[in-house]
Short mmCIF file of C-alpha atoms in Angstrom, two decimals:
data_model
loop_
_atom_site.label_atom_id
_atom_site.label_comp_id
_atom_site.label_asym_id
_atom_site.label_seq_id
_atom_site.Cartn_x
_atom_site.Cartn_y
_atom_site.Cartn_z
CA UNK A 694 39.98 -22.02 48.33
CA UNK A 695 36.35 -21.18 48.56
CA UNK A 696 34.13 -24.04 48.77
CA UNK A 697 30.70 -22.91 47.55
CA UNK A 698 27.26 -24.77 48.71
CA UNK A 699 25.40 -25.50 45.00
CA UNK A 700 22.36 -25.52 44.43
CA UNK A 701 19.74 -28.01 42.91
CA UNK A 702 16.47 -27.57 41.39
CA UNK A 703 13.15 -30.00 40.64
CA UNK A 704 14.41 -30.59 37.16
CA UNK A 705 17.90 -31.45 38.76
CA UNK A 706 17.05 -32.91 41.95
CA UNK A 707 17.22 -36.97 40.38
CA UNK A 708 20.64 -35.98 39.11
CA UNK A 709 22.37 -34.04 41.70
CA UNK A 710 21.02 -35.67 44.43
CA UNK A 711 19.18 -39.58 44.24
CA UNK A 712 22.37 -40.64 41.60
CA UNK A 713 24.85 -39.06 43.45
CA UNK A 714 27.75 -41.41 44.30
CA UNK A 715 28.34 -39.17 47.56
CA UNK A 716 25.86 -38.61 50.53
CA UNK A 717 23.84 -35.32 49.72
CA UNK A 718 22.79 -32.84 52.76
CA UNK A 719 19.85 -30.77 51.15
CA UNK A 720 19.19 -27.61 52.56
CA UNK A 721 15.26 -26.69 51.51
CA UNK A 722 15.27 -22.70 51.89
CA UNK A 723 13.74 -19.32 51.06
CA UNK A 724 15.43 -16.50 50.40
CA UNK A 725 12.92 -14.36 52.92
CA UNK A 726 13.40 -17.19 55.67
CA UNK A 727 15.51 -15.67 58.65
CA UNK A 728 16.71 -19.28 60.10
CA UNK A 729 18.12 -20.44 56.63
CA UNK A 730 19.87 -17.42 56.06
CA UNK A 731 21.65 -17.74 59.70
CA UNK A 732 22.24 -21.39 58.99
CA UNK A 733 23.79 -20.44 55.32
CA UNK A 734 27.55 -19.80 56.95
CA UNK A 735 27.84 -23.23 59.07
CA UNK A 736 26.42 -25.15 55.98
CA UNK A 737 29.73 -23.71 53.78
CA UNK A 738 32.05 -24.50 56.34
CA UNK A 739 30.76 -28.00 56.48
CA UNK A 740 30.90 -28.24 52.76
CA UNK A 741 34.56 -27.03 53.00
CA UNK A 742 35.35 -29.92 55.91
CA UNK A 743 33.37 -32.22 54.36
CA UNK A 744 34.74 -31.94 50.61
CA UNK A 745 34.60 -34.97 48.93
CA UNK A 746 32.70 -37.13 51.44
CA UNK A 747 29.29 -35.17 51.51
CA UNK A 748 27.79 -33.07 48.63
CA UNK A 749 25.68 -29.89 50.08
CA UNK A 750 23.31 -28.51 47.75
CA UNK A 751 20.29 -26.02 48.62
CA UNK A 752 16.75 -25.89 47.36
CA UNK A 753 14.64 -22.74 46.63
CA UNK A 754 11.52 -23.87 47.70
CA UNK A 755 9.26 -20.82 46.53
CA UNK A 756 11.06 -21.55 43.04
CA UNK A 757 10.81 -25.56 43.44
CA UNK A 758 7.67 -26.07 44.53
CA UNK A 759 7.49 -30.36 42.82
CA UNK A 760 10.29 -31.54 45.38
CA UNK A 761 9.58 -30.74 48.85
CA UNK A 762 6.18 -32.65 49.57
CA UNK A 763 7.85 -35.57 48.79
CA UNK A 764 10.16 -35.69 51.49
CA UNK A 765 7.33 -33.82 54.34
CA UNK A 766 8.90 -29.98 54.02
CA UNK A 767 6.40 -27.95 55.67
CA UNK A 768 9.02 -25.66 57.57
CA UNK A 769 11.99 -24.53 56.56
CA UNK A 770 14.91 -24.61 56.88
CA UNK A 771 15.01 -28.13 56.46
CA UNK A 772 17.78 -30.51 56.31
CA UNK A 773 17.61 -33.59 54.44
CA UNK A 774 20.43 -36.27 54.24
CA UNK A 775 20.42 -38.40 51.37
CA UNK A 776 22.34 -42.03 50.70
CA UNK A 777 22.12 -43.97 48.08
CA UNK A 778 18.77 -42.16 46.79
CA UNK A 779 17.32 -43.02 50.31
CA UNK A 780 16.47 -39.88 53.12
CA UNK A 781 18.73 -41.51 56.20
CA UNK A 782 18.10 -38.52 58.57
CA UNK A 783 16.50 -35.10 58.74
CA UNK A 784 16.36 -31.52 60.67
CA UNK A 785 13.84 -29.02 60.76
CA UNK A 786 15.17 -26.13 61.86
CA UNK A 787 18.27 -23.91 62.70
CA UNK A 788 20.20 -25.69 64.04
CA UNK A 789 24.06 -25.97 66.11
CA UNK A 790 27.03 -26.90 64.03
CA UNK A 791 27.72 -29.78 66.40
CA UNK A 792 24.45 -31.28 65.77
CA UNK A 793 24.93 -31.09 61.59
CA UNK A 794 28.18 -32.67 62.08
CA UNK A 795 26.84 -35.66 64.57
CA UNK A 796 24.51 -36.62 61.78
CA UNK A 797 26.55 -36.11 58.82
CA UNK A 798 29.24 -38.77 60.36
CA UNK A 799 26.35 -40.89 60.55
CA UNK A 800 25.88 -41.06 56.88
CA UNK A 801 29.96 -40.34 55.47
#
C-alpha cells in the first residue's frame, strides 16, 4: 500500500488543514526547489508511519501565493506543524528524518 503525501491549496488550506481533526505537517514547496524535492521521499515514508496520527499535505507556493506570509515562509522548503488550527513547531530547510520524526512525536 502506497501512502501518497496530498496536497492543499489557498482555497483548501482552512479545510484540509486549520479543521483537521489530526495534526497536519505542511510542506511549503516549489517544484524548481532542489531541497524540497530531496526532502519529498522521507516526507512519504513518514506519511506511511505516521498514517492516521499526522496528515502530510504539501503546498505549491509559486501556485499559492495567499497562504505562506501568514505563517513567515520566506525559504523553502518549509515545514509547518499544525494542531488544532494552531502552528506548534516549524523547519526551514532540508532536513534529517530523525529530526521530522522528534518533532512530529511532539505534536501526535
Amino acid at each position: 500500500m502506497s501512502v501518497i503525501v496530498g496536497e492543499t491549496s489557498d482555497s483548501a488550506f482552512d479545510t484540509d488543514v486549520l479543521q483537521s481533526g489530526t495534526p497536519v505537517l505542511v510542506d511549503f514547496w516549489a517544484p524548481w526547489c532542489g531541497p524540497c524535492k530531496s526532502i519529498a521521499p522521507v516526507l512519504e515514508q513518514l506519511a506511511a508511519e505516521y498514517a492516521g496520527k499526522l496528515k502530510i499535505v504539501k503546498l505549491n507556493v509559486d501556485d499559492n501565493p495567499r497562504t505562506p506570509p501568514h505563517y513567515n515562509v520566506r525559504g523553502i522548503p518549509n515545514l509547518v506543524f499544525f494542531k488544532g488550527g494552531q502552528v506548534v513547531e516549524q523547519i526551514v530547510g532540508a532536513v534529517q528524518k530523525d529530526i521530522l520524526e522528534t518533532a512530529i512525536k511532539k505534536v501526535v
